[in-house]
Amino acid sequence: MMLLRFILTAWCAICASVATAHEFWIDAENYQVPPGAQIVANLKNGQIFEGTTLSYMTRSFTRFDLVQGDTVIPVEGRMGDRPALNVAAPMQGLISVVHETTPSFVNYKEWEKFLSFAAHKDFPDIAARHAAYGFPDVPFKERYTRHAKSLIAVGDGAGADSATGLKTEFVALSNPYEPTFDGGMRVQVLYLGAPRADAQVEVFDRPPSGDVVVTLHRTNGDGVATIPVAPGHTYLFDAVVLEPILNDDTAVWDTFWAALTFAVPLR
């Protein structure tokens, strides 16, 4: 088992390095907090649950909210704050932290790097699509945005996640903090509010030992995947949309990254 974990971790690290597939996620200090306690989380960019900690910078995001049902509370911080999220829990129950970034750009100078990235994120036909749209050979630019969500339990953590209007997002159909949670994490992947059928979901599973295991899953026709998770583990789910940019000279591809983080309590 330890050898398998090592192989999976090494394989993913190599793929991520080759494909420049750096994930972005909301990394909570504690995914369960008492009522009135601080909700503290970093914005992270990196690989295999390791990466750079980003500061609270208003120019870097278009949305940063705490969401519970119809209640939406913008995250107010000071420029340069790290952790970027450090607020008193405003209510008891399940809170979804949502964060949507402003666009960034990658300038591809090597065609193989783009192919590797696209293949890793489940777009094996990217070369044919690139040619069909008449896009130029390298160099060319890709524009990308991040659409992250994190599930935080305040007190009993009761409640349900829902669609929050992110361009692409995971909607948790299971609440991992509920006492009746059965270990099957059901999520639906949305893009522009519609389910993504047969979409790849990349799962990063961090146990207490810290030896991250990476697995791949797929959604069904309704955009839903059921992923087995374990008590005491922390998870990052990742799904990517890759769309052409037409009639625009800033870039030729748009990449939209959806991320979901949560932890499963020990029972």
GROMACS .gro file of N, CA and C in nm, residues 27 62 73 83 89 92 101 156 161 192 198 200 204 212 239 252 266:
model
   51
   27ASP      N    1  -0.768   2.626   0.144
   27ASP     CA    2  -0.711   2.534   0.241
   27ASP      C    3  -0.744   2.581   0.381
   62THR      N    4  -1.285   3.820  -0.830
   62THR     CA    5  -1.411   3.886  -0.861
   62THR      C    6  -1.518   3.851  -0.758
   73ILE      N    7  -2.238   3.642   0.242
   73ILE     CA    8  -2.162   3.741   0.317
   73ILE      C    9  -2.026   3.759   0.251
   83PRO      N   10  -0.345   3.448   0.655
   83PRO     CA   11  -0.439   3.387   0.563
   83PRO      C   12  -0.535   3.490   0.500
   89ALA      N   13  -1.705   3.302   1.256
   89ALA     CA   14  -1.814   3.227   1.194
   89ALA      C   15  -1.945   3.302   1.216
   92GLN      N   16  -2.429   2.915   1.255
   92GLN     CA   17  -2.404   2.773   1.271
   92GLN      C   18  -2.454   2.698   1.149
  101THR      N   19  -1.153   3.387  -0.925
  101THR     CA   20  -1.040   3.475  -0.952
  101THR      C   21  -1.062   3.558  -1.079
  156ASP      N   22  -2.270   2.206   1.450
  156ASP     CA   23  -2.310   2.073   1.402
  156ASP      C   24  -2.290   2.057   1.251
  161ASP      N   25  -2.515   2.214   0.071
  161ASP     CA   26  -2.453   2.302  -0.028
  161ASP      C   27  -2.552   2.321  -0.143
  192LEU      N   28  -2.161   2.687  -1.638
  192LEU     CA   29  -2.265   2.783  -1.676
  192LEU      C   30  -2.401   2.736  -1.624
  198ASP      N   31  -2.015   1.315  -1.815
  198ASP     CA   32  -1.891   1.245  -1.852
  198ASP      C   33  -1.769   1.335  -1.837
  200GLN      N   34  -1.425   1.456  -1.625
  200GLN     CA   35  -1.323   1.400  -1.536
  200GLN      C   36  -1.319   1.478  -1.405
  204PHE      N   37  -0.766   1.452  -0.498
  204PHE     CA   38  -0.644   1.450  -0.417
  204PHE      C   39  -0.687   1.417  -0.274
  212VAL      N   40  -0.025   1.192  -0.005
  212VAL     CA   41  -0.140   1.220  -0.090
  212VAL      C   42  -0.154   1.114  -0.200
  239ALA      N   43  -1.190   1.982  -1.138
  239ALA     CA   44  -1.246   1.955  -1.270
  239ALA      C   45  -1.222   2.078  -1.358
  252VAL      N   46  -0.628   3.223  -2.711
  252VAL     CA   47  -0.707   3.137  -2.798
  252VAL      C   48  -0.786   3.031  -2.721
  266LEU      N   49  -1.351   1.224   1.185
  266LEU     CA   50  -1.339   1.092   1.247
  266LEU      C   51  -1.468   1.066   1.325
   0.00000   0.00000   0.00000
